[in-house]
Coordinates of C-alpha atoms and ligand atoms in Angstrom, one line a residue:
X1 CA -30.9 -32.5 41.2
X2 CA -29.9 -32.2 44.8
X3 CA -30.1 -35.6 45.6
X4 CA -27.3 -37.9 45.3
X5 CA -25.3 -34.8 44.0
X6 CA -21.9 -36.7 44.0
X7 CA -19.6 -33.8 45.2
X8 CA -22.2 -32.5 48.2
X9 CA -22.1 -35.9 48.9
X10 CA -18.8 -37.0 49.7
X11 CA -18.8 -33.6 51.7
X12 CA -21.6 -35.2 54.0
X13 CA -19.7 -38.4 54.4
X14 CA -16.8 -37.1 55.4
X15 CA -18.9 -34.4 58.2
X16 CA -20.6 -37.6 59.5
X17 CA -17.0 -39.8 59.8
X18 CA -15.9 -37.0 61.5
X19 CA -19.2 -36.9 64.2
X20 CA -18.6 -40.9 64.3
X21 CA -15.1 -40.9 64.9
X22 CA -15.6 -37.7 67.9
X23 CA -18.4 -40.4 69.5
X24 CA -16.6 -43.1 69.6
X25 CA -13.6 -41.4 71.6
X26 CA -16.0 -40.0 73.7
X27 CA -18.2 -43.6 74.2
X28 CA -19.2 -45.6 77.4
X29 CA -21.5 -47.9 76.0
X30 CA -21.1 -49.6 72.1
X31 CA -24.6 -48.4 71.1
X32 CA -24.5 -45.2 70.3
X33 CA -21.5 -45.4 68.2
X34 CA -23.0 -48.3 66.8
X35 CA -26.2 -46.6 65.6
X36 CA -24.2 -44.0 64.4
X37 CA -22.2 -46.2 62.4
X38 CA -25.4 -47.6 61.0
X39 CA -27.1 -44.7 60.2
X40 CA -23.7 -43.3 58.6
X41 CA -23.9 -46.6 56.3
X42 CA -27.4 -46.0 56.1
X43 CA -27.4 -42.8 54.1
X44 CA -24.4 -43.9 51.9
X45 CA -26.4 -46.5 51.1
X46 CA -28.1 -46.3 47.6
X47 CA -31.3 -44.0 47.7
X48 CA -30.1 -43.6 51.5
X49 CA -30.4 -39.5 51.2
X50 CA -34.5 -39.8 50.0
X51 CA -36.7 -38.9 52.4
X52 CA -39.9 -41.0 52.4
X53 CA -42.9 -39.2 53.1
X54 CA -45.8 -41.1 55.7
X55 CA -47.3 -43.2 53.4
X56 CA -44.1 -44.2 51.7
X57 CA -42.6 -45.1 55.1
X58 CA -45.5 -47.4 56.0
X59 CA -45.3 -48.9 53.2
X60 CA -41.3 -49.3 53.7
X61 CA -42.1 -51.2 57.3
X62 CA -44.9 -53.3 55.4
X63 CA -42.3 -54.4 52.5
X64 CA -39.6 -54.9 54.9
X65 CA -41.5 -57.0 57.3
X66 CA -42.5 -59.3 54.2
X67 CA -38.6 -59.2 53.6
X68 CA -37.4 -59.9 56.6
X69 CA -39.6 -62.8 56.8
X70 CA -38.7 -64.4 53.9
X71 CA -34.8 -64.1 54.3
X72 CA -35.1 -65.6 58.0
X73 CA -36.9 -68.5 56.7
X74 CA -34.3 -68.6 53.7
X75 CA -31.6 -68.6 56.6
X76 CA -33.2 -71.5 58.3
X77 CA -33.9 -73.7 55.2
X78 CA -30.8 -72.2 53.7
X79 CA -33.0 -72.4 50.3
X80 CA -32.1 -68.7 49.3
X81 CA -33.3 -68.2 45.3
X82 CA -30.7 -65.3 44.6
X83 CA -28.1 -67.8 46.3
X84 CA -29.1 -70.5 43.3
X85 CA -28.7 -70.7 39.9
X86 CA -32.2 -68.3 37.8
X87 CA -32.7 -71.3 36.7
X88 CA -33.5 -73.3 39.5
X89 CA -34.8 -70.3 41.8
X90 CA -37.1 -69.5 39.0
X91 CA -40.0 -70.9 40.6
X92 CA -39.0 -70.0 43.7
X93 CA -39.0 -66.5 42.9
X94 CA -42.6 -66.3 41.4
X95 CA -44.2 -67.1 44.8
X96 CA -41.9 -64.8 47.1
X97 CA -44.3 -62.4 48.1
X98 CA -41.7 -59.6 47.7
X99 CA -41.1 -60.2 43.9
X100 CA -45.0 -59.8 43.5
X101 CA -44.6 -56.6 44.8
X102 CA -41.4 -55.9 42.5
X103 CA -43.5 -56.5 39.8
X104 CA -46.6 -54.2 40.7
X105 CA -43.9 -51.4 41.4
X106 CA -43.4 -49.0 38.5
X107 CA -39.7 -49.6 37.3
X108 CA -39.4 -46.2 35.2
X109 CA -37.1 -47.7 32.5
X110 CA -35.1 -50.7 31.2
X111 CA -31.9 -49.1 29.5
X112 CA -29.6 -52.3 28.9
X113 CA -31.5 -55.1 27.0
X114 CA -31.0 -56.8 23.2
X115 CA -33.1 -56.3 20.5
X116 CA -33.8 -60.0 19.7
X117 CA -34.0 -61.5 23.5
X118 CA -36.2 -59.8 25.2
X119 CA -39.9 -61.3 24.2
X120 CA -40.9 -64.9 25.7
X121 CA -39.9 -67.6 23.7
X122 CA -42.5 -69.2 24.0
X123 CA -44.2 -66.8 21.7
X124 CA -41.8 -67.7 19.1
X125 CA -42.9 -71.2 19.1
X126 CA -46.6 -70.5 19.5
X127 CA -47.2 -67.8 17.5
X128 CA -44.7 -67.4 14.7
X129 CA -43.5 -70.9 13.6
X130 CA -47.5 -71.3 12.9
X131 CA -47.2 -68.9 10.7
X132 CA -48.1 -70.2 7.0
X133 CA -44.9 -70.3 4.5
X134 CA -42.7 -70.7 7.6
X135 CA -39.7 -73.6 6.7
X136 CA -37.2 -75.6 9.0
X137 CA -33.7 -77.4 8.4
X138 CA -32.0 -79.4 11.2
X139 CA -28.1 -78.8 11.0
X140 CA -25.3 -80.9 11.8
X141 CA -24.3 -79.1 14.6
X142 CA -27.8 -80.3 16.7
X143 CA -29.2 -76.9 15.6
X144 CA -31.9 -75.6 13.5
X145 CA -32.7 -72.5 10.8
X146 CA -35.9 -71.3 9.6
X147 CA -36.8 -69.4 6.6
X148 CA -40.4 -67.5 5.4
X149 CA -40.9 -68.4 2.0
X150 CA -43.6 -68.1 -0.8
X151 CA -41.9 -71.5 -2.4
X152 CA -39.9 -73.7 -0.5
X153 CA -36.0 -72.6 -0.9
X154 CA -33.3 -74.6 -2.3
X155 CA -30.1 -74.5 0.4
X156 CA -27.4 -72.8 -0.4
X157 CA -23.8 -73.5 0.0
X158 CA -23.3 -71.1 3.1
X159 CA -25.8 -72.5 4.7
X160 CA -25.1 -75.8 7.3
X161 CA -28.4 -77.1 6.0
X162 CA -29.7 -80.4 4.5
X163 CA -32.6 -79.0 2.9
X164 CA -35.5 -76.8 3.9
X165 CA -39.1 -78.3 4.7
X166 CA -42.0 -76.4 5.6
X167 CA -42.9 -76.7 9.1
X168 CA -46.5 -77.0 8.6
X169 CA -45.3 -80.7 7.4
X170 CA -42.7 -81.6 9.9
X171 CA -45.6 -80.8 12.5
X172 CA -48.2 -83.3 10.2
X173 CA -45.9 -86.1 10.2
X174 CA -44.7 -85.4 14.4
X175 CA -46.5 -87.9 17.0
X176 CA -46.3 -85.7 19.8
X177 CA -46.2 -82.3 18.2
X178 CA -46.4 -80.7 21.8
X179 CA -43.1 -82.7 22.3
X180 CA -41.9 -80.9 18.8
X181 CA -42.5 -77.7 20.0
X182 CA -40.9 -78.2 23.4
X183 CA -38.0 -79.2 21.7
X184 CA -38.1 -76.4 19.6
X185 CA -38.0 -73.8 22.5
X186 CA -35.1 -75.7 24.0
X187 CA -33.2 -74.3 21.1
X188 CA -34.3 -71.0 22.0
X189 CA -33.7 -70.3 25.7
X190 CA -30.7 -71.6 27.4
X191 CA -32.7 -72.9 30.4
X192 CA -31.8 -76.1 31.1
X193 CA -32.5 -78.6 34.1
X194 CA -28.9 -78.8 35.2
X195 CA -27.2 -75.8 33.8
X196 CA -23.9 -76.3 36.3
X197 CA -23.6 -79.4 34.1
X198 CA -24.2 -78.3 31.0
X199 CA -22.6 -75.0 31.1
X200 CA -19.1 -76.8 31.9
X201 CA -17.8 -72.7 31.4
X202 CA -17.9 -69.8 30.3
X203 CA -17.2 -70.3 26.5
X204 CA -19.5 -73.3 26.5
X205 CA -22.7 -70.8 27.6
X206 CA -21.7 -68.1 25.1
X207 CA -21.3 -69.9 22.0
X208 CA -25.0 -71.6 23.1
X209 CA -26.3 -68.2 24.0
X210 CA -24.7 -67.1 20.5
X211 CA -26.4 -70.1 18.7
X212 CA -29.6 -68.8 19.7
X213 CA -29.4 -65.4 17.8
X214 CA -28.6 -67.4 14.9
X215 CA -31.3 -69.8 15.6
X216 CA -34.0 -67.5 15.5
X217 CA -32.7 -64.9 13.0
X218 CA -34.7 -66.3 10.1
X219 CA -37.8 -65.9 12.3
X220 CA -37.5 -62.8 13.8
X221 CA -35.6 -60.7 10.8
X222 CA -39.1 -62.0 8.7
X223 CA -40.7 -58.3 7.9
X224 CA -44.5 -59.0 9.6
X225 CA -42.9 -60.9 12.7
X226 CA -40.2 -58.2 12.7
X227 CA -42.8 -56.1 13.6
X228 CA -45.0 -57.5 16.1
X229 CA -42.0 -58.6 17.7
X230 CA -41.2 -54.7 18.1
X231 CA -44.7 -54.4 19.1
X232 CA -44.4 -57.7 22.0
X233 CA -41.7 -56.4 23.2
X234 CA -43.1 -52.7 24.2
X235 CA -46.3 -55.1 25.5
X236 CA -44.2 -57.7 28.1
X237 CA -42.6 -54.7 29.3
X238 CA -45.2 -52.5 29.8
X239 CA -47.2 -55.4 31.4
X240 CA -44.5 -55.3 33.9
X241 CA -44.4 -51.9 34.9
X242 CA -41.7 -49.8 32.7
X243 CA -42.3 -47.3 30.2
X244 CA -39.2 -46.5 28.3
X245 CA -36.7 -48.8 27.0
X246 CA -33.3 -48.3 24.9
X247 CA -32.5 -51.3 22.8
X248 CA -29.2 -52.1 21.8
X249 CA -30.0 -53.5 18.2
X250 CA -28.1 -54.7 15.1
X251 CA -30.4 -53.7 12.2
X252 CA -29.6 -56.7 10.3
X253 CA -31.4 -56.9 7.1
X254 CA -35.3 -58.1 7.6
X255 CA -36.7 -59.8 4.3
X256 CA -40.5 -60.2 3.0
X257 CA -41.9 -63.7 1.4
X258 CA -40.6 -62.7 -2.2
X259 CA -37.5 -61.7 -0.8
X260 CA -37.2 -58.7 -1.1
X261 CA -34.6 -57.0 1.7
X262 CA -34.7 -54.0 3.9
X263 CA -31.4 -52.1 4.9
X264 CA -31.2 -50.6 8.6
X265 CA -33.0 -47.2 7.9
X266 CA -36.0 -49.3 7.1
X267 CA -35.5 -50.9 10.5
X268 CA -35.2 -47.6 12.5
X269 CA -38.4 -46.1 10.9
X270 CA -40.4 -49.5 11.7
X271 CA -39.1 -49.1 15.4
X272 CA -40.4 -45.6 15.3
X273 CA -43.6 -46.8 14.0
X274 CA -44.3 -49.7 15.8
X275 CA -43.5 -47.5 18.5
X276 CA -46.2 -44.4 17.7
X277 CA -49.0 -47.4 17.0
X278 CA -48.2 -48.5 20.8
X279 CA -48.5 -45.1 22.1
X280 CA -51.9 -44.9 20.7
X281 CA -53.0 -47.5 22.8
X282 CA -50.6 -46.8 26.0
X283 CA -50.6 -43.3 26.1
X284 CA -48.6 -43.3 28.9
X285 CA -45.7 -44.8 27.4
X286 CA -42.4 -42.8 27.3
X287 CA -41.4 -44.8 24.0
X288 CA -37.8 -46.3 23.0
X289 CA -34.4 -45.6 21.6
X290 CA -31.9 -47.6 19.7
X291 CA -28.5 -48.0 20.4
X292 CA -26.7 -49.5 17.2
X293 CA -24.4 -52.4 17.6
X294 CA -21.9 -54.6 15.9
X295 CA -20.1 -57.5 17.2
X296 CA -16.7 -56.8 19.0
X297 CA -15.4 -60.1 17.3
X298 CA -15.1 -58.2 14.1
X299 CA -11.9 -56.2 13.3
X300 CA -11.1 -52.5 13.2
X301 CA -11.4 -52.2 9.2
X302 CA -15.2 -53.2 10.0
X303 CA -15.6 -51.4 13.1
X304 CA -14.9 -48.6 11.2
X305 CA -17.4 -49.0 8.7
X306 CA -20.1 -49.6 11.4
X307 CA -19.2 -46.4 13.2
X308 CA -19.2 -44.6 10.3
X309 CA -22.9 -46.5 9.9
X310 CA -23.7 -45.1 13.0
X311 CA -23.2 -42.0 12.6
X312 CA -24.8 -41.8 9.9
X313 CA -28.2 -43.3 11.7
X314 CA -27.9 -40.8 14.7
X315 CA -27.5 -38.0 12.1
X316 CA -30.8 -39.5 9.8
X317 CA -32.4 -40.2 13.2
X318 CA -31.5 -38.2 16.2
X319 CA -34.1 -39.2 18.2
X320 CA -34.5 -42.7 17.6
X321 CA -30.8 -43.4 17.4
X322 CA -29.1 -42.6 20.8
X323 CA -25.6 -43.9 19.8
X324 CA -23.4 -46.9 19.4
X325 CA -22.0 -50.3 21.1
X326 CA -19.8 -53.3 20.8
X327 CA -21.2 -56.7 21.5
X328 CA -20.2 -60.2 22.1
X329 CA -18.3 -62.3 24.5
X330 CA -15.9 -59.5 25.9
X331 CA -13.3 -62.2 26.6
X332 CA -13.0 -63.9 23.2
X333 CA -13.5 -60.3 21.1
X334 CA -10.9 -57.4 20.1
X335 CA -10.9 -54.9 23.4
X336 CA -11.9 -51.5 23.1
X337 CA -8.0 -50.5 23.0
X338 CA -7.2 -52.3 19.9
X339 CA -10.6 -51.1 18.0
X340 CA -9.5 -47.4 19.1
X341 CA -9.1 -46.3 15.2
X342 CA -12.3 -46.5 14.6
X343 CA -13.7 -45.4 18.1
X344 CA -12.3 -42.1 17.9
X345 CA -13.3 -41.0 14.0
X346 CA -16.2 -39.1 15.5
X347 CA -14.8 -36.8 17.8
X348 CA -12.0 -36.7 15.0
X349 CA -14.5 -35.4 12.6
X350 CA -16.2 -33.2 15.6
X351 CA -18.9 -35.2 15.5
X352 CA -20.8 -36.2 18.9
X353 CA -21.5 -40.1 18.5
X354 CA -22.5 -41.1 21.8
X355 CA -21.4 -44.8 23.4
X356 CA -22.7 -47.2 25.5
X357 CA -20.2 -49.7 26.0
X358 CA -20.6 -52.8 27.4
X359 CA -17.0 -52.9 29.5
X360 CA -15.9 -55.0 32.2
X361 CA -18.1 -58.0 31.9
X362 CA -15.3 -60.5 33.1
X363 CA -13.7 -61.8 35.4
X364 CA -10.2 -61.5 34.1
X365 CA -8.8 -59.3 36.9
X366 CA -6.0 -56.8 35.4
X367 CA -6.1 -58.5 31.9
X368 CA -6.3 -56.5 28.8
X369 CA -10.2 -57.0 28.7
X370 CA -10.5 -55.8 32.3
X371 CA -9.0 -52.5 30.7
X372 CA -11.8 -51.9 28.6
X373 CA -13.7 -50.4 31.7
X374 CA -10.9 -47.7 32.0
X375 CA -11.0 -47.5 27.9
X376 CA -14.8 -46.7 27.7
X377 CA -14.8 -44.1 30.6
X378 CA -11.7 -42.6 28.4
X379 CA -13.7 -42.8 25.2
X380 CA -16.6 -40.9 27.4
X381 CA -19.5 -43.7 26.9
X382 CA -22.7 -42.1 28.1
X383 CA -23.2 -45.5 30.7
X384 CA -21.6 -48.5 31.2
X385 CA -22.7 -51.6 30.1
X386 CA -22.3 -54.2 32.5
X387 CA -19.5 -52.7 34.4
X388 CA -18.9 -56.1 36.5
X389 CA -15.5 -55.0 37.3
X390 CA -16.0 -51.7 38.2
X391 CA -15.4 -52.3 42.2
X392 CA -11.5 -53.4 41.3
X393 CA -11.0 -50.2 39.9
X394 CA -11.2 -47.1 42.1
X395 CA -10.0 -44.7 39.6
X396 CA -12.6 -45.4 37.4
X397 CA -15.2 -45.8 40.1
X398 CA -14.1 -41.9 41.6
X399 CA -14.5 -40.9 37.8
X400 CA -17.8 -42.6 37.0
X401 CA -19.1 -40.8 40.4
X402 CA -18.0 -37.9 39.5
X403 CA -19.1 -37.4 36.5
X404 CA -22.3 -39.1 37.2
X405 CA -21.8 -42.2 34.7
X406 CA -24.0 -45.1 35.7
X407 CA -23.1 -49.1 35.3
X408 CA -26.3 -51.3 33.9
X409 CA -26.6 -53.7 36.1
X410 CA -28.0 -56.8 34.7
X411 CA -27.6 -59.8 37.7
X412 CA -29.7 -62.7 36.3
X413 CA -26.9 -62.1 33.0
X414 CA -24.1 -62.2 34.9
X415 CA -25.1 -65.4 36.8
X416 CA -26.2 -67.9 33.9
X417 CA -23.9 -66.1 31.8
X418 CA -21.1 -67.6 35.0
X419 CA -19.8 -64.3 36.0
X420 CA -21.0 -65.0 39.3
X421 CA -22.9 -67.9 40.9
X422 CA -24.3 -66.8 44.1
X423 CA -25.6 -63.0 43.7
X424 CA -25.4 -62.8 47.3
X425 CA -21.5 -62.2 46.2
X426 CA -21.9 -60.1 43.5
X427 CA -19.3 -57.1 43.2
X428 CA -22.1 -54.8 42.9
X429 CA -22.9 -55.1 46.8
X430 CA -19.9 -53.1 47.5
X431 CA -20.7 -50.5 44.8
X432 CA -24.8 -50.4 46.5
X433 CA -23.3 -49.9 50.0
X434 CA -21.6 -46.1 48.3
X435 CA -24.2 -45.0 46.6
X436 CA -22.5 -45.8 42.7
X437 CA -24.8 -44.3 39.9
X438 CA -26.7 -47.2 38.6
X439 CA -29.5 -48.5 36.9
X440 CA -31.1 -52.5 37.4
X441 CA -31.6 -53.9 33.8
X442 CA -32.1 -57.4 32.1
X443 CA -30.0 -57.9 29.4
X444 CA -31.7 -61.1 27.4
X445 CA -34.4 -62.2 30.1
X446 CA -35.9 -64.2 27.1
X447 CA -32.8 -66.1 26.6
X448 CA -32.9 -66.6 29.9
X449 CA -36.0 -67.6 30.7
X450 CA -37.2 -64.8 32.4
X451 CA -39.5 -62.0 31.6
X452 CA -39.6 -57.9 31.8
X453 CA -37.4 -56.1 34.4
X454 CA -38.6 -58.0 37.7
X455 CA -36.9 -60.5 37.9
X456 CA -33.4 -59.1 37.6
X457 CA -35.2 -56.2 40.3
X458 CA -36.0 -59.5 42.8
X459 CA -32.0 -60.3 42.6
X460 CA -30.6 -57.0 43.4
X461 CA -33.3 -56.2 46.0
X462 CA -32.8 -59.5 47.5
X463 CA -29.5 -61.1 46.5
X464 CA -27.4 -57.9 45.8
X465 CA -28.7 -55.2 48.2
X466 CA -29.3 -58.3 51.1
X467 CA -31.5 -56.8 54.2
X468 CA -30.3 -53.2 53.8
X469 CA -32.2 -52.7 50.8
X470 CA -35.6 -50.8 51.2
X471 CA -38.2 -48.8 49.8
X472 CA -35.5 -45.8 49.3
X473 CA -33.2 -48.6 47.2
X474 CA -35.9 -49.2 44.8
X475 CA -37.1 -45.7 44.6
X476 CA -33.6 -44.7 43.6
X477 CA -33.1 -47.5 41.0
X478 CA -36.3 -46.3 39.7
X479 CA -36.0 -42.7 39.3
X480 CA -32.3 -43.2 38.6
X481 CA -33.5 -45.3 35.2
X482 CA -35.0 -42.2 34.3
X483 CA -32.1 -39.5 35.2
X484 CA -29.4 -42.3 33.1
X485 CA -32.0 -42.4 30.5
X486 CA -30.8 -40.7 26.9
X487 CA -34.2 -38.9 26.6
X488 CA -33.4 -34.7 27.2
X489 CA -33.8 -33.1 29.6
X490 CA -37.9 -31.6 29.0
X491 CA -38.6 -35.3 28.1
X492 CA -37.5 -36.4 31.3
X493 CA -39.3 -34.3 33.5
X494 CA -42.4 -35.5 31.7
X495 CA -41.4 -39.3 32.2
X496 CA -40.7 -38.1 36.1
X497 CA -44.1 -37.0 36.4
X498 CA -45.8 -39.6 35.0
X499 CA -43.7 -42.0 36.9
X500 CA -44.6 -39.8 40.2
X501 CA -48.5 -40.5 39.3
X502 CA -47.9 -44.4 38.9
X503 CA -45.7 -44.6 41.7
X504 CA -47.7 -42.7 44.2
X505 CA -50.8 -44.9 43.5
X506 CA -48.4 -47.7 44.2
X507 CA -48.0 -47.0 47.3
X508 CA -51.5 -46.1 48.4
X509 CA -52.3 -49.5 46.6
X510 CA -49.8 -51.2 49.1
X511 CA -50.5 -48.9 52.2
X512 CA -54.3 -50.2 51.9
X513 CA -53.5 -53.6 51.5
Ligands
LIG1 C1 -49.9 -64.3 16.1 O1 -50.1 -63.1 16.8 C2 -50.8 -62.1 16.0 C3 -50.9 -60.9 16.8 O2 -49.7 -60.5 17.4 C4 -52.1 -62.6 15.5 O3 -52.7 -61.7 14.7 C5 -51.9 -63.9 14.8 O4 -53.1 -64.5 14.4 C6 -51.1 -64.9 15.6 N1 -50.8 -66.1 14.7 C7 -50.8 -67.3 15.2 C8 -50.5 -68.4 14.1 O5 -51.1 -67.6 16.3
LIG2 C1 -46.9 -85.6 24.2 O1 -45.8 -85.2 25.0 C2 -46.1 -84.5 26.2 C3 -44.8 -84.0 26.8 O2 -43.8 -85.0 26.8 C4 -46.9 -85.5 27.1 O3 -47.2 -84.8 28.3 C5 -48.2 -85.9 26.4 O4 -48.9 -86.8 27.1 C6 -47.8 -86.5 25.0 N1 -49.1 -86.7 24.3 C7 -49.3 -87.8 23.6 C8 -50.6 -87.8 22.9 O5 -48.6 -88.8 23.6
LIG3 C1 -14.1 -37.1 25.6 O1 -14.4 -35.8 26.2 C2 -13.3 -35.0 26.4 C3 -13.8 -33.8 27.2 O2 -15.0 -33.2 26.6 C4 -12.7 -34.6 25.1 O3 -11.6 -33.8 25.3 C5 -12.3 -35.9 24.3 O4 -11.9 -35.5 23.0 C6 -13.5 -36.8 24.2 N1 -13.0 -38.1 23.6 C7 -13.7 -38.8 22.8 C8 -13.1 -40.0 22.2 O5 -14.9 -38.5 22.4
LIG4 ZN1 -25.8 -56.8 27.0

């Protein structure tokens, strides 16, 4: 592909520097130079060498009117949502005018989300802890555990539990059972009122944000929910405009009522079949892959087992299972570095295990964990998860251009998780302004209270990308979800073209309007 071609690139910045830097010896006046300089910025810019055809470029004025009028009046009230905390700008976001576009726009793909975060709570509560057999226990720890069963189990000693009831019960003997389930989803999200105050720091949001997954793993790991979970998840996506998603998942063992238990190749083939019954009915659905993952917390003797577990999946399933990723609070687990054993038995055994690291999501400067951005390029992960920290390190950033490996930029994360607080300041900005391969994704919008991919698009259109951002920016983060994608090369050019179809109907939609 021509465009964005990194080398052919830089060659063009450096011919325009040179026109710029000839003008301004030359100059009388400061505007000429000046739109030169602009225009020079301009087609560094992100999706700054597409070339939008008539309609595309009305439509470009009409969005960019609608955006410039919402970030003067944001500049006025200084009451900027990408400037507050998701959780507050929330419901400021759902009646800008530019994030209903965002989310009528087709997105092409979400490549960095988690298996288990991704439907609406809300769901959860509505839909599955109404299911019949489903029990509750209420933890010490202000938590809670549920648990399908045919009889109502007796609690065992690893478990934090008092004793199991059945929910159907608790809800019978409740008052207010609306109040119940309210409180019920509080245990689910991490969306609070006042999150600066409850979210003291960063530790204090990711062991919450880690209690969730262990909150809901009896529901969702329940065989029947397991599955329509699979199946919600392809639904709230596709309702908001993207067709392809990879999934970094854990394939932890899913149970039925009698308790019977299902290993992880169970779990791949009820992806893949979840999957084909959704394509039935969306037809123009790309699909999903699977990107296995283990915790980063655990040590190398385990790592090891887990990579040789995923090899073992991308050999069974090689086109379900893309390849393999650590997860977990990067500041708290072991870096990439010290798990480097394990990392390299594939290529030690010439086998091609692709990774997808999550790297650089800190704020540690210089530290250890800050290396593991320069340790996953090394290791040659396919895309980088995260890669907050990529802008403090222009080695890495000249290599991941280079060889055309993207960052997953996920901003709402970043924020609640207290990377960043204002996204108006996120490092990302500087790596927008070049041109850096990325892709916009949403990491856990369930967790955090949001939903799909357009919300996390709203930030870096608005927040991120400020008024430079256009049409051309969110054409580019489109199709680039595609070209980052780990489908081959035919199956892109099919996703490209059906993207094309949506896309161009898009903007006659808009140009009409
Ligand atoms: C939950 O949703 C499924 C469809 O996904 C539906 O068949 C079922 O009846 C719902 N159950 C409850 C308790 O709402
Ligand atoms: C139950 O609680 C909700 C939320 O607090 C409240 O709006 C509602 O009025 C309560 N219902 C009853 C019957 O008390
Ligand atoms: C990464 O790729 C390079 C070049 O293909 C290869 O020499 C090296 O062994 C690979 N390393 C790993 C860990 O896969
Ligand atoms: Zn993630």
């Amino acid at each position: 592909m021509a465009v964005g071609n990194p080398s052919g690139w830089l060659a063009l910045n450096f011919l325009l520097l040179a026109v710029v830097v000839s003008f301004l010896g030359s100059a009388l006046s400061i505007d000429e130079p000046r739109t030169h300089m602009l225009r020079k910025e301009s087609m560094m810019r992100l999706g700054g060498q597409l070339v939008l055809d008539t309609q595309e470029e009305k439509v470009n004025e009409k969005l960019m009117t609608i955006k410039r009028e919402e970030m003067t009046e944001a500049m006025k009230t200084l009451v900027f949502p990408p400037s507050m905390h998701f959780f507050q700008a929330k419901h400021l976001i759902e009646k800008s005018r530019v994030f209903n576009i965002l989310r009528k726009m087709p997105k092409g793909a979400a490549l960095h989300l988690h298996d288990f975060s991704i439907v609406s709570m809300d769901w959860l509560v509505k839909n599955v802890t109404y299911r019949p057999h489903c029990h509750i226990c209420f933890t010490t720890r202000d938590t809670v555990q549920f648990k399908f069963a045919d009889r109502t189990p007796t609690t065992l000693k690893s478990e934090e539990c008092s004793k199991w009831i059945l929910l159907e019960d608790v809800r019978k003997r409740t008052k207010n059972v609306t109040e119940f389930d309210d409180s019920l989803l509080r245990h689910f999200t991490l969306v609070t009122k006042d999150p600066e105050v409850t979210y003291t720091d960063q530790n204090v949001v990711w062991s919450r944000f880690e209690n969730i997954f262990s909150t809901i793993s009896g529901l969702v790991h329940y065989a029947p929910v397991y599955r329509d979970y699979i199946f919600r998840s392809l639904e709230e996506f596709y309702e908001d405009n993207v067709f392809y998603m990879e999934i970094r998942a854990m394939l932890f063992p899913v149970y039925e009522l009698n308790g019977e238990i299902h290993d992880k190749e169970w779990a791949v083939k009820t992806y893949k079949e979840v999957v084909d019954m959704f394509v039935k009915t969306h037809p123009e659905f790309i699909g999903i892959k699977i990107i296995y993952t283990d915790h980063r917390s655990k040590d190398v003797s385990l790592i090891t087992e887990s990579v040789h577990k995923a090899m073992d999946l991308r050999a069974k399933f090689p086109r379900m299972v893309a390849g393999f990723d650590l997860v977990g609070h990067e500041d708290t687990g072991h870096t990439l570095f010290e798990l480097r054993e394990a990392l390299m038995i594939p290529v030690k055994h010439g086998f091609k295990l692709p990774y997808f690291f999550h790297a650089g999501e800190t704020d540690w400067q210089g530290t250890s964990i800050d290396r593991n951005l320069l340790d996953a390029i090394i290791l040659n992960t396919t895309r980088i998860g995260h890669g907050f920290t990529l802008s403090k390190h222009p080695a890495v950033m000249a290599y991941s251009l280079r060889k055309d490996i993207p960052i997953e930029v996920c901003p709402i994360s970043n924020q609640v998780l207290k990377l960043v607080s204002d996204l108006r300041n996120h490092p990302v900005s500087t790596l927008m302004a070049i041109g850096q391969p990325m892709v916009i994704s949403s990491d856990d919008p369930a967790v955090f209270g949001a939903k799909g991919l357009s919300y996390d698009f709203y930030e870096a259109f608005m927040g991120i990308g400020g008024m430079s951002a256009d049409l051309r920016t969110l054409k580019q983060l489109a199709m680039n979800s595609i070209r980052y994608s780990f489908l081959s090369e035919p199956e892109k050019k099919i996703f490209m073209t059906t993207w094309e179809k949506r896309w161009k109907k898009f903007i006659a939609d808009m140009a009409t309007k």
